């Protein structure tokens, strides 16, 4: 059974920090990129960050609004990806989802790149989400 389980969300004051975890199982972890997405009511799910090491280069991406504040990392031995979030802003309030997208086939070119945000359409497996609320 494929599982992606997010944890670490919660309520934090502006300027604070949280670390989200995404524990993955049931699929070949090393053959998939892991993306972090967020969504607020009434808006489309937004790609925040992604990480892949399919080519051994440790490709990462951060959307402009979080660049310099968020850091994605992977512990492959634990099949777990983390999103360290610092200097949080009220605008970061959202449900955060982790997702896995295949790096084989067309996914090699699109799933996680350095130049554009991860896109929902390229991700195959999704967690249930964890709420992050940043108070002003």
Tab-separated table of N, CA, C and O in Angstrom:
chain	number	residue	atom	x	y	z
A	1	UNK	N	0.837	-1.186	0.000
A	1	UNK	CA	0.000	0.000	0.000
A	1	UNK	C	0.878	1.244	0.000
A	1	UNK	O	1.765	1.378	0.844
A	2	UNK	N	0.620	2.142	-0.932
A	2	UNK	CA	1.346	3.398	-0.990
A	2	UNK	C	0.843	4.311	0.112
A	2	UNK	O	-0.367	4.498	0.278
A	3	UNK	N	1.778	4.863	0.849
A	3	UNK	CA	1.424	5.798	1.902
A	3	UNK	C	2.382	6.973	1.902
A	3	UNK	O	3.597	6.803	1.775
A	4	UNK	N	1.834	8.153	2.036
A	4	UNK	CA	2.580	9.368	2.292
A	4	UNK	C	1.906	10.040	3.472
A	4	UNK	O	0.737	10.414	3.384
A	5	UNK	N	2.627	10.182	4.547
A	5	UNK	CA	2.047	10.680	5.779
A	5	UNK	C	2.794	11.929	6.210
A	5	UNK	O	3.982	11.867	6.540
A	6	UNK	N	2.089	13.052	6.211
A	6	UNK	CA	2.666	14.311	6.649
A	6	UNK	C	2.491	14.471	8.152
A	6	UNK	O	1.499	14.032	8.732
A	7	UNK	N	3.445	15.134	8.751
A	7	UNK	CA	3.335	15.491	10.151
A	7	UNK	C	4.123	16.773	10.387
A	7	UNK	O	4.932	17.180	9.550
A	8	UNK	N	3.878	17.400	11.507
A	8	UNK	CA	4.633	18.570	11.897
A	8	UNK	C	3.911	19.888	11.767
A	8	UNK	O	4.438	20.923	12.189
A	9	UNK	N	2.726	19.876	11.190
A	9	UNK	CA	1.973	21.107	11.077
A	9	UNK	C	1.452	21.563	12.425
A	9	UNK	O	1.503	20.842	13.421
A	10	UNK	N	0.952	22.770	12.436
A	10	UNK	CA	0.414	23.313	13.664
A	10	UNK	C	0.273	24.810	13.586
A	10	UNK	O	0.318	25.405	12.507
A	11	UNK	N	0.097	25.399	14.739
A	11	UNK	CA	-0.076	26.837	14.872
A	11	UNK	C	1.230	27.462	15.336
A	11	UNK	O	1.828	27.009	16.319
A	12	UNK	N	1.654	28.491	14.638
A	12	UNK	CA	2.900	29.163	14.976
A	12	UNK	C	2.732	30.656	14.746
A	12	UNK	O	1.957	31.079	13.883
A	13	UNK	N	3.443	31.445	15.514
A	13	UNK	CA	3.418	32.887	15.325
A	13	UNK	C	4.265	33.294	14.132
A	13	UNK	O	5.218	32.606	13.761
A	14	UNK	N	3.906	34.410	13.528
A	14	UNK	CA	4.721	34.955	12.453
A	14	UNK	C	6.168	35.086	12.908
A	14	UNK	O	6.443	35.526	14.026
A	15	UNK	N	7.072	34.702	12.029
A	15	UNK	CA	8.482	34.707	12.357
A	15	UNK	C	8.982	33.399	12.933
A	15	UNK	O	10.206	33.212	13.051
A	16	UNK	N	8.083	32.519	13.266
A	16	UNK	CA	8.456	31.245	13.842
A	16	UNK	C	8.834	30.210	12.804
A	16	UNK	O	8.888	30.487	11.603
A	17	UNK	N	9.066	29.006	13.289
A	17	UNK	CA	9.545	27.923	12.442
A	17	UNK	C	8.759	26.652	12.689
A	17	UNK	O	8.235	26.414	13.782
A	18	UNK	N	8.684	25.838	11.666
A	18	UNK	CA	8.129	24.496	11.748
A	18	UNK	C	8.921	23.595	10.825
A	18	UNK	O	9.476	24.054	9.819
A	19	UNK	N	8.962	22.323	11.158
A	19	UNK	CA	9.525	21.324	10.265
A	19	UNK	C	8.446	20.307	9.944
A	19	UNK	O	7.910	19.650	10.841
A	20	UNK	N	8.121	20.200	8.677
A	20	UNK	CA	7.170	19.201	8.223
A	20	UNK	C	7.917	17.950	7.791
A	20	UNK	O	9.002	18.026	7.214
A	21	UNK	N	7.324	16.811	8.057
A	21	UNK	CA	7.889	15.535	7.644
A	21	UNK	C	6.921	14.825	6.720
A	21	UNK	O	5.701	14.938	6.869
A	22	UNK	N	7.466	14.097	5.786
A	22	UNK	CA	6.683	13.274	4.876
A	22	UNK	C	7.299	11.887	4.864
A	22	UNK	O	8.382	11.692	4.300
A	23	UNK	N	6.631	10.951	5.489
A	23	UNK	CA	7.100	9.577	5.555
A	23	UNK	C	6.449	8.772	4.446
A	23	UNK	O	5.224	8.702	4.362
A	24	UNK	N	7.267	8.172	3.601
A	24	UNK	CA	6.790	7.479	2.417
A	24	UNK	C	7.011	5.983	2.533
A	24	UNK	O	8.001	5.521	3.100
A	25	UNK	N	6.097	5.225	1.965
A	25	UNK	CA	6.239	3.779	1.919
A	25	UNK	C	5.390	3.221	0.782
A	25	UNK	O	4.472	3.875	0.301
A	26	UNK	N	5.718	2.015	0.352
A	26	UNK	CA	4.913	1.318	-0.637
A	26	UNK	C	5.264	1.588	-2.084
A	26	UNK	O	4.556	1.121	-2.973
A	27	UNK	N	6.332	2.315	-2.327
A	27	UNK	CA	6.784	2.566	-3.690
A	27	UNK	C	8.291	2.768	-3.662
A	27	UNK	O	8.861	3.051	-2.602
A	28	UNK	N	8.936	2.633	-4.820
A	28	UNK	CA	10.403	2.771	-4.849
A	28	UNK	C	10.818	4.226	-4.668
A	28	UNK	O	10.870	5.009	-5.613
A	29	UNK	N	11.125	4.549	-3.435
A	29	UNK	CA	11.376	5.927	-3.046
A	29	UNK	C	12.406	6.615	-3.935
A	29	UNK	O	12.226	7.779	-4.318
A	30	UNK	N	13.477	5.930	-4.257
A	30	UNK	CA	14.563	6.552	-5.010
A	30	UNK	C	14.198	6.847	-6.457
A	30	UNK	O	14.913	7.602	-7.125
A	31	UNK	N	13.116	6.285	-6.953
A	31	UNK	CA	12.683	6.518	-8.326
A	31	UNK	C	11.629	7.614	-8.440
A	31	UNK	O	11.083	7.829	-9.522
A	32	UNK	N	11.354	8.284	-7.352
A	32	UNK	CA	10.336	9.323	-7.319
A	32	UNK	C	10.886	10.607	-6.740
A	32	UNK	O	11.691	10.594	-5.812
A	33	UNK	N	10.435	11.710	-7.309
A	33	UNK	CA	10.625	12.997	-6.664
A	33	UNK	C	9.562	13.178	-5.589
A	33	UNK	O	8.470	12.610	-5.678
A	34	UNK	N	9.900	13.944	-4.580
A	34	UNK	CA	8.935	14.315	-3.566
A	34	UNK	C	8.717	15.819	-3.655
A	34	UNK	O	9.672	16.597	-3.634
A	35	UNK	N	7.468	16.194	-3.761
A	35	UNK	CA	7.111	17.594	-3.810
A	35	UNK	C	6.302	18.002	-2.597
A	35	UNK	O	5.594	17.182	-2.006
A	36	UNK	N	6.440	19.250	-2.224
A	36	UNK	CA	5.578	19.858	-1.226
A	36	UNK	C	4.681	20.870	-1.929
A	36	UNK	O	5.158	21.708	-2.703
A	37	UNK	N	3.412	20.767	-1.645
A	37	UNK	CA	2.405	21.655	-2.199
A	37	UNK	C	1.605	22.261	-1.059
A	37	UNK	O	1.560	21.714	0.042
A	38	UNK	N	0.965	23.363	-1.333
A	38	UNK	CA	0.067	23.942	-0.338
A	38	UNK	C	-1.176	24.478	-1.022
A	38	UNK	O	-1.168	24.826	-2.198
A	39	UNK	N	-2.242	24.539	-0.246
A	39	UNK	CA	-3.516	24.969	-0.789
A	39	UNK	C	-4.316	25.706	0.270
A	39	UNK	O	-4.387	25.278	1.425
A	40	UNK	N	-4.908	26.805	-0.148
A	40	UNK	CA	-5.834	27.543	0.696
A	40	UNK	C	-7.207	27.483	0.043
A	40	UNK	O	-7.315	27.293	-1.176
A	41	UNK	N	-8.266	27.645	0.817
A	41	UNK	CA	-9.601	27.563	0.232
A	41	UNK	C	-9.789	28.534	-0.929
A	41	UNK	O	-9.394	29.701	-0.851
A	42	UNK	N	-10.369	28.036	-2.001
A	42	UNK	CA	-10.672	28.864	-3.148
A	42	UNK	C	-9.540	29.054	-4.125
A	42	UNK	O	-9.719	29.734	-5.139
A	43	UNK	N	-8.379	28.473	-3.845
A	43	UNK	CA	-7.247	28.618	-4.738
A	43	UNK	C	-6.709	27.250	-5.143
A	43	UNK	O	-6.924	26.255	-4.459
A	44	UNK	N	-6.018	27.243	-6.257
A	44	UNK	CA	-5.415	26.011	-6.743
A	44	UNK	C	-4.246	25.601	-5.868
A	44	UNK	O	-3.600	26.431	-5.225
A	45	UNK	N	-4.003	24.315	-5.862
A	45	UNK	CA	-2.855	23.790	-5.143
A	45	UNK	C	-1.566	24.302	-5.778
A	45	UNK	O	-1.383	24.238	-6.998
A	46	UNK	N	-0.680	24.806	-4.944
A	46	UNK	CA	0.534	25.474	-5.385
A	46	UNK	C	1.755	24.627	-5.072
A	46	UNK	O	1.922	24.166	-3.944
A	47	UNK	N	2.604	24.449	-6.059
A	47	UNK	CA	3.865	23.780	-5.822
A	47	UNK	C	4.822	24.676	-5.071
A	47	UNK	O	5.104	25.794	-5.510
A	48	UNK	N	5.326	24.208	-3.950
A	48	UNK	CA	6.193	24.986	-3.078
A	48	UNK	C	7.655	24.604	-3.257
A	48	UNK	O	8.535	25.463	-3.366
A	49	UNK	N	7.915	23.319	-3.262
A	49	UNK	CA	9.280	22.832	-3.323
A	49	UNK	C	9.269	21.393	-3.798
A	49	UNK	O	8.243	20.714	-3.736
A	50	UNK	N	10.395	20.939	-4.272
A	50	UNK	CA	10.530	19.535	-4.619
A	50	UNK	C	11.981	19.130	-4.517
A	50	UNK	O	12.880	19.973	-4.513
A	51	UNK	N	12.178	17.830	-4.449
A	51	UNK	CA	13.528	17.291	-4.379
A	51	UNK	C	13.572	15.974	-5.141
A	51	UNK	O	12.649	15.171	-5.081
A	52	UNK	N	14.653	15.777	-5.867
A	52	UNK	CA	14.883	14.513	-6.545
A	52	UNK	C	16.374	14.256	-6.622
A	52	UNK	O	17.181	15.191	-6.630
A	53	UNK	N	16.727	12.994	-6.664
A	53	UNK	CA	18.130	12.608	-6.812
A	53	UNK	C	18.284	11.507	-7.837
A	53	UNK	O	19.230	10.733	-7.784
A	54	UNK	N	17.368	11.445	-8.769
A	54	UNK	CA	17.364	10.404	-9.781
A	54	UNK	C	18.670	10.385	-10.569
A	54	UNK	O	19.190	9.321	-10.906
A	55	UNK	N	19.202	11.569	-10.854
A	55	UNK	CA	20.450	11.672	-11.595
A	55	UNK	C	21.654	11.877	-10.684
A	55	UNK	O	22.752	12.120	-11.170
A	56	UNK	N	21.436	11.798	-9.393
A	56	UNK	CA	22.503	11.950	-8.431
A	56	UNK	C	22.881	13.371	-8.105
A	56	UNK	O	23.795	13.584	-7.294
A	57	UNK	N	22.199	14.336	-8.662
A	57	UNK	CA	22.548	15.744	-8.471
A	57	UNK	C	21.787	16.414	-7.337
A	57	UNK	O	22.092	17.552	-6.993
A	58	UNK	N	20.821	15.742	-6.772
A	58	UNK	CA	20.062	16.325	-5.686
A	58	UNK	C	19.286	17.566	-6.082
A	58	UNK	O	19.335	18.588	-5.387
A	59	UNK	N	18.574	17.489	-7.176
A	59	UNK	CA	17.801	18.619	-7.684
A	59	UNK	C	16.778	19.098	-6.665
A	59	UNK	O	16.055	18.292	-6.072
A	60	UNK	N	16.729	20.401	-6.468
A	60	UNK	CA	15.724	21.008	-5.609
A	60	UNK	C	15.148	22.233	-6.286
A	60	UNK	O	15.786	22.864	-7.132
A	61	UNK	N	13.944	22.563	-5.887
A	61	UNK	CA	13.277	23.757	-6.375
A	61	UNK	C	12.532	24.407	-5.223
A	61	UNK	O	11.961	23.720	-4.368
A	62	UNK	N	12.520	25.746	-5.227
A	62	UNK	CA	11.719	26.524	-4.291
A	62	UNK	C	10.990	27.617	-5.049
A	62	UNK	O	11.609	28.340	-5.848
A	63	UNK	N	9.721	27.743	-4.796
A	63	UNK	CA	8.994	28.846	-5.400
A	63	UNK	C	9.481	30.155	-4.786
A	63	UNK	O	9.961	30.198	-3.647
A	64	UNK	N	9.382	31.229	-5.550
A	64	UNK	CA	9.991	32.489	-5.148
A	64	UNK	C	9.527	32.969	-3.775
A	64	UNK	O	10.313	33.551	-3.014
A	65	UNK	N	8.287	32.740	-3.456
A	65	UNK	CA	7.739	33.264	-2.219
A	65	UNK	C	8.322	32.613	-0.964
A	65	UNK	O	8.195	33.163	0.128
A	66	UNK	N	8.957	31.461	-1.110
A	66	UNK	CA	9.538	30.783	0.046
A	66	UNK	C	11.050	30.674	-0.033
A	66	UNK	O	11.683	30.231	0.940
A	67	UNK	N	11.624	31.074	-1.131
A	67	UNK	CA	13.060	30.951	-1.324
A	67	UNK	C	13.810	31.703	-0.229
A	67	UNK	O	13.513	32.859	0.068
A	68	UNK	N	14.777	31.047	0.356
A	68	UNK	CA	15.543	31.630	1.439
A	68	UNK	C	14.954	31.399	2.806
A	68	UNK	O	15.625	31.652	3.817
A	69	UNK	N	13.715	30.936	2.867
A	69	UNK	CA	13.046	30.677	4.136
A	69	UNK	C	12.779	29.198	4.370
A	69	UNK	O	12.780	28.749	5.519
A	70	UNK	N	12.529	28.461	3.305
A	70	UNK	CA	12.217	27.039	3.407
A	70	UNK	C	13.387	26.228	2.872
A	70	UNK	O	14.064	26.639	1.922
A	71	UNK	N	13.594	25.069	3.459
A	71	UNK	CA	14.626	24.159	3.000
A	71	UNK	C	14.060	22.749	2.940
A	71	UNK	O	13.506	22.260	3.920
A	72	UNK	N	14.218	22.105	1.801
A	72	UNK	CA	13.772	20.735	1.638
A	72	UNK	C	14.975	19.812	1.757
A	72	UNK	O	16.071	20.142	1.311
A	73	UNK	N	14.772	18.667	2.370
A	73	UNK	CA	15.839	17.693	2.508
A	73	UNK	C	15.242	16.301	2.525
A	73	UNK	O	14.046	16.122	2.752
A	74	UNK	N	16.088	15.320	2.285
A	74	UNK	CA	15.636	13.942	2.211
A	74	UNK	C	16.557	13.038	3.002
A	74	UNK	O	17.780	13.167	2.929
A	75	UNK	N	15.973	12.152	3.760
A	75	UNK	CA	16.700	11.082	4.429
A	75	UNK	C	16.279	9.794	3.738
A	75	UNK	O	15.259	9.198	4.074
A	76	UNK	N	17.059	9.392	2.761
A	76	UNK	CA	16.662	8.252	1.944
A	76	UNK	C	16.611	6.953	2.734
A	76	UNK	O	15.810	6.067	2.424
A	77	UNK	N	17.445	6.833	3.746
A	77	UNK	CA	17.436	5.632	4.564
A	77	UNK	C	16.120	5.466	5.302
A	77	UNK	O	15.710	4.346	5.606
A	78	UNK	N	15.463	6.575	5.597
A	78	UNK	CA	14.188	6.547	6.296
A	78	UNK	C	13.005	6.776	5.367
A	78	UNK	O	11.860	6.809	5.831
A	79	UNK	N	13.261	6.937	4.075
A	79	UNK	CA	12.200	7.257	3.111
A	79	UNK	C	11.366	8.438	3.590
A	79	UNK	O	10.128	8.424	3.526
A	80	UNK	N	12.049	9.449	4.048
A	80	UNK	CA	11.377	10.602	4.622
A	80	UNK	C	11.949	11.886	4.048
A	80	UNK	O	13.170	12.027	3.930
A	81	UNK	N	11.070	12.803	3.702
A	81	UNK	CA	11.444	14.120	3.222
A	81	UNK	C	10.938	15.156	4.208
A	81	UNK	O	9.842	15.018	4.762
A	82	UNK	N	11.739	16.175	4.411
A	82	UNK	CA	11.421	17.221	5.365
A	82	UNK	C	11.304	18.564	4.658
A	82	UNK	O	11.952	18.812	3.640
A	83	UNK	N	10.495	19.414	5.211
A	83	UNK	CA	10.434	20.798	4.776
A	83	UNK	C	10.615	21.669	6.009
A	83	UNK	O	9.712	21.774	6.845
A	84	UNK	N	11.795	22.245	6.119
A	84	UNK	CA	12.085	23.160	7.210
A	84	UNK	C	11.607	24.544	6.811
A	84	UNK	O	12.034	25.082	5.793
A	85	UNK	N	10.736	25.100	7.605
A	85	UNK	CA	10.134	26.388	7.313
A	85	UNK	C	10.525	27.360	8.413
A	85	UNK	O	10.273	27.105	9.595
A	86	UNK	N	11.133	28.454	8.017
A	86	UNK	CA	11.539	29.487	8.954
A	86	UNK	C	10.957	30.820	8.526
A	86	UNK	O	10.479	30.976	7.408
A	87	UNK	N	11.025	31.784	9.432
A	87	UNK	CA	10.511	33.128	9.159
A	87	UNK	C	9.108	33.072	8.571
A	87	UNK	O	8.791	33.749	7.585
A	88	UNK	N	8.270	32.288	9.184
A	88	UNK	CA	6.937	32.054	8.638
A	88	UNK	C	6.104	33.324	8.651
A	88	UNK	O	6.208	34.152	9.561
A	89	UNK	N	5.288	33.443	7.635
A	89	UNK	CA	4.416	34.590	7.443
A	89	UNK	C	2.967	34.125	7.426
A	89	UNK	O	2.680	32.981	7.074
A	90	UNK	N	2.035	35.005	7.773
A	90	UNK	CA	0.623	34.624	7.673
A	90	UNK	C	0.241	34.108	6.294
A	90	UNK	O	-0.629	33.231	6.191
A	91	UNK	N	0.877	34.610	5.259
A	91	UNK	CA	0.593	34.167	3.901
A	91	UNK	C	0.987	32.714	3.656
A	91	UNK	O	0.592	32.131	2.646
A	92	UNK	N	1.772	32.138	4.547
A	92	UNK	CA	2.141	30.735	4.431
A	92	UNK	C	1.061	29.803	4.961
A	92	UNK	O	1.177	28.583	4.811
A	93	UNK	N	0.052	30.357	5.586
A	93	UNK	CA	-1.031	29.541	6.129
A	93	UNK	C	-1.707	28.755	5.011
A	93	UNK	O	-2.147	29.322	4.010
A	94	UNK	N	-1.778	27.458	5.175
A	94	UNK	CA	-2.352	26.590	4.156
A	94	UNK	C	-2.336	25.163	4.669
A	94	UNK	O	-1.716	24.857	5.693
A	95	UNK	N	-3.007	24.304	3.940
A	95	UNK	CA	-2.807	22.876	4.111
A	95	UNK	C	-1.633	22.479	3.235
A	95	UNK	O	-1.621	22.763	2.034
A	96	UNK	N	-0.659	21.848	3.833
A	96	UNK	CA	0.535	21.424	3.117
A	96	UNK	C	0.461	19.935	2.826
A	96	UNK	O	0.169	19.126	3.710
A	97	UNK	N	0.724	19.589	1.584
A	97	UNK	CA	0.688	18.213	1.126
A	97	UNK	C	2.057	17.800	0.608
A	97	UNK	O	2.737	18.582	-0.065
A	98	UNK	N	2.452	16.589	0.893
A	98	UNK	CA	3.572	16.017	0.170
A	98	UNK	C	3.038	15.056	-0.873
A	98	UNK	O	1.942	14.495	-0.742
A	99	UNK	N	3.793	14.900	-1.923
A	99	UNK	CA	3.383	14.055	-3.032
A	99	UNK	C	4.607	13.440	-3.680
A	99	UNK	O	5.709	13.995	-3.611
A	100	UNK	N	4.401	12.305	-4.316
A	100	UNK	CA	5.466	11.595	-5.007
A	100	UNK	C	5.159	11.528	-6.490
A	100	UNK	O	4.045	11.162	-6.882
A	101	UNK	N	6.140	11.872	-7.308
A	101	UNK	CA	6.000	11.818	-8.748
A	101	UNK	C	7.120	11.022	-9.371
A	101	UNK	O	8.290	11.223	-9.042
A	102	UNK	N	6.779	10.125	-10.270
A	102	UNK	CA	7.761	9.245	-10.893
A	102	UNK	C	8.789	10.035	-11.695
A	102	UNK	O	8.465	11.021	-12.374
A	103	UNK	N	10.015	9.579	-11.609
A	103	UNK	CA	11.106	10.180	-12.363
A	103	UNK	C	11.475	9.381	-13.606
A	103	UNK	O	12.416	9.749	-14.312
A	104	UNK	N	10.753	8.313	-13.852
A	104	UNK	CA	10.976	7.564	-15.072
A	104	UNK	C	9.988	8.022	-16.141
A	104	UNK	O	8.980	8.674	-15.853
A	105	UNK	N	10.303	7.677	-17.379
A	105	UNK	CA	9.474	8.138	-18.481
A	105	UNK	C	9.513	9.653	-18.586
A	105	UNK	O	10.536	10.297	-18.353
A	106	UNK	N	8.371	10.240	-18.911
A	106	UNK	CA	8.302	11.689	-19.069
A	106	UNK	C	8.604	12.435	-17.782
A	106	UNK	O	9.022	13.592	-17.818
A	107	UNK	N	8.385	11.774	-16.661
A	107	UNK	CA	8.626	12.413	-15.385
A	107	UNK	C	10.056	12.878	-15.195
A	107	UNK	O	10.316	13.813	-14.437
A	108	UNK	N	10.981	12.246	-15.861
A	108	UNK	CA	12.375	12.637	-15.778
A	108	UNK	C	12.552	14.105	-16.153
A	108	UNK	O	13.408	14.802	-15.591
A	109	UNK	N	11.749	14.576	-17.085
A	109	UNK	CA	11.893	15.931	-17.601
A	109	UNK	C	11.053	16.965	-16.873
A	109	UNK	O	11.353	18.165	-16.957
A	110	UNK	N	10.000	16.534	-16.192
A	110	UNK	CA	9.016	17.480	-15.691
A	110	UNK	C	8.755	17.446	-14.191
A	110	UNK	O	8.326	18.458	-13.636
A	111	UNK	N	8.957	16.334	-13.546
A	111	UNK	CA	8.451	16.176	-12.189
A	111	UNK	C	9.108	17.125	-11.195
A	111	UNK	O	8.419	17.764	-10.382
A	112	UNK	N	10.403	17.215	-11.227
A	112	UNK	CA	11.117	18.136	-10.342
A	112	UNK	C	12.294	18.709	-11.093
A	112	UNK	O	13.233	17.978	-11.421
A	113	UNK	N	12.228	19.997	-11.355
A	113	UNK	CA	13.284	20.691	-12.073
A	113	UNK	C	13.761	21.868	-11.238
A	113	UNK	O	13.171	22.211	-10.219
A	114	UNK	N	14.808	22.500	-11.705
A	114	UNK	CA	15.334	23.673	-11.020
A	114	UNK	C	14.699	24.966	-11.481
A	114	UNK	O	14.956	26.018	-10.895
A	115	UNK	N	13.877	24.910	-12.510
A	115	UNK	CA	13.418	26.122	-13.176
A	115	UNK	C	11.935	26.406	-13.069
A	115	UNK	O	11.503	27.525	-13.358
A	116	UNK	N	11.140	25.428	-12.697
A	116	UNK	CA	9.720	25.695	-12.567
A	116	UNK	C	9.135	24.908	-11.409
A	116	UNK	O	9.645	23.847	-11.040
A	117	UNK	N	8.073	25.426	-10.865
A	117	UNK	CA	7.439	24.806	-9.715
A	117	UNK	C	6.906	23.432	-10.065
A	117	UNK	O	6.448	23.193	-11.184
A	118	UNK	N	6.949	22.512	-9.105
A	118	UNK	CA	6.340	21.211	-9.362
A	118	UNK	C	4.853	21.372	-9.653
A	118	UNK	O	4.167	22.187	-9.032
A	119	UNK	N	4.383	20.595	-10.590
A	119	UNK	CA	2.999	20.684	-11.031
A	119	UNK	C	2.216	19.477	-10.547
A	119	UNK	O	2.693	18.348	-10.600
A	120	UNK	N	1.009	19.732	-10.113
A	120	UNK	CA	0.153	18.677	-9.593
A	120	UNK	C	0.028	17.522	-10.571
A	120	UNK	O	0.029	16.360	-10.174
A	121	UNK	N	-0.061	17.826	-11.845
A	121	UNK	CA	-0.336	16.805	-12.842
A	121	UNK	C	0.748	15.753	-12.946
A	121	UNK	O	0.503	14.661	-13.465
A	122	UNK	N	1.948	16.060	-12.466
A	122	UNK	CA	3.050	15.111	-12.576
A	122	UNK	C	3.242	14.260	-11.331
A	122	UNK	O	4.153	13.429	-11.298
A	123	UNK	N	2.405	14.435	-10.351
A	123	UNK	CA	2.551	13.699	-9.108
A	123	UNK	C	1.478	12.639	-8.969
A	123	UNK	O	0.294	12.885	-9.216
A	124	UNK	N	1.910	11.456	-8.571
A	124	UNK	CA	1.070	10.267	-8.600
A	124	UNK	C	0.423	9.931	-7.265
A	124	UNK	O	-0.711	9.442	-7.225
A	125	UNK	N	1.134	10.140	-6.193
A	125	UNK	CA	0.673	9.759	-4.869
A	125	UNK	C	0.683	10.971	-3.956
A	125	UNK	O	1.620	11.782	-3.990
A	126	UNK	N	-0.341	11.059	-3.116
A	126	UNK	CA	-0.525	12.230	-2.266
A	126	UNK	C	-0.809	11.844	-0.826
A	126	UNK	O	-1.507	10.867	-0.556
A	127	UNK	N	-0.270	12.626	0.081
A	127	UNK	CA	-0.654	12.511	1.467
A	127	UNK	C	-1.952	13.233	1.733
A	127	UNK	O	-2.550	13.869	0.852
A	128	UNK	N	-2.410	13.135	2.965
A	128	UNK	CA	-3.682	13.741	3.347
A	128	UNK	C	-3.566	15.210	3.717
A	128	UNK	O	-4.581	15.900	3.812
A	129	UNK	N	-2.373	15.676	3.916
A	129	UNK	CA	-2.157	17.071	4.221
A	129	UNK	C	-2.034	17.341	5.705
A	129	UNK	O	-2.545	16.596	6.539
A	130	UNK	N	-1.349	18.409	6.018
A	130	UNK	CA	-1.220	18.867	7.387
A	130	UNK	C	-1.402	20.378	7.413
A	130	UNK	O	-0.870	21.100	6.569
A	131	UNK	N	-2.168	20.851	8.366
A	131	UNK	CA	-2.497	22.269	8.442
A	131	UNK	C	-1.359	23.048	9.075
A	131	UNK	O	-0.859	22.697	10.146
A	132	UNK	N	-0.962	24.112	8.407
A	132	UNK	CA	-0.023	25.082	8.958
A	132	UNK	C	-0.754	26.409	9.074
A	132	UNK	O	-1.269	26.926	8.078
A	133	UNK	N	-0.800	26.933	10.268
A	133	UNK	CA	-1.452	28.210	10.509
A	133	UNK	C	-0.450	29.156	11.150
A	133	UNK	O	0.123	28.843	12.199
A	134	UNK	N	-0.247	30.295	10.516
A	134	UNK	CA	0.700	31.292	10.995
A	134	UNK	C	-0.095	32.508	11.432
A	134	UNK	O	-0.762	33.154	10.617
A	135	UNK	N	-0.022	32.820	12.695
A	135	UNK	CA	-0.763	33.942	13.241
A	135	UNK	C	0.067	35.216	13.163
A	135	UNK	O	1.297	35.194	13.266
A	136	UNK	N	-0.607	36.333	13.007
A	136	UNK	CA	0.063	37.619	12.922
A	136	UNK	C	0.264	38.227	14.297
A	136	UNK	O	-0.283	37.759	15.298
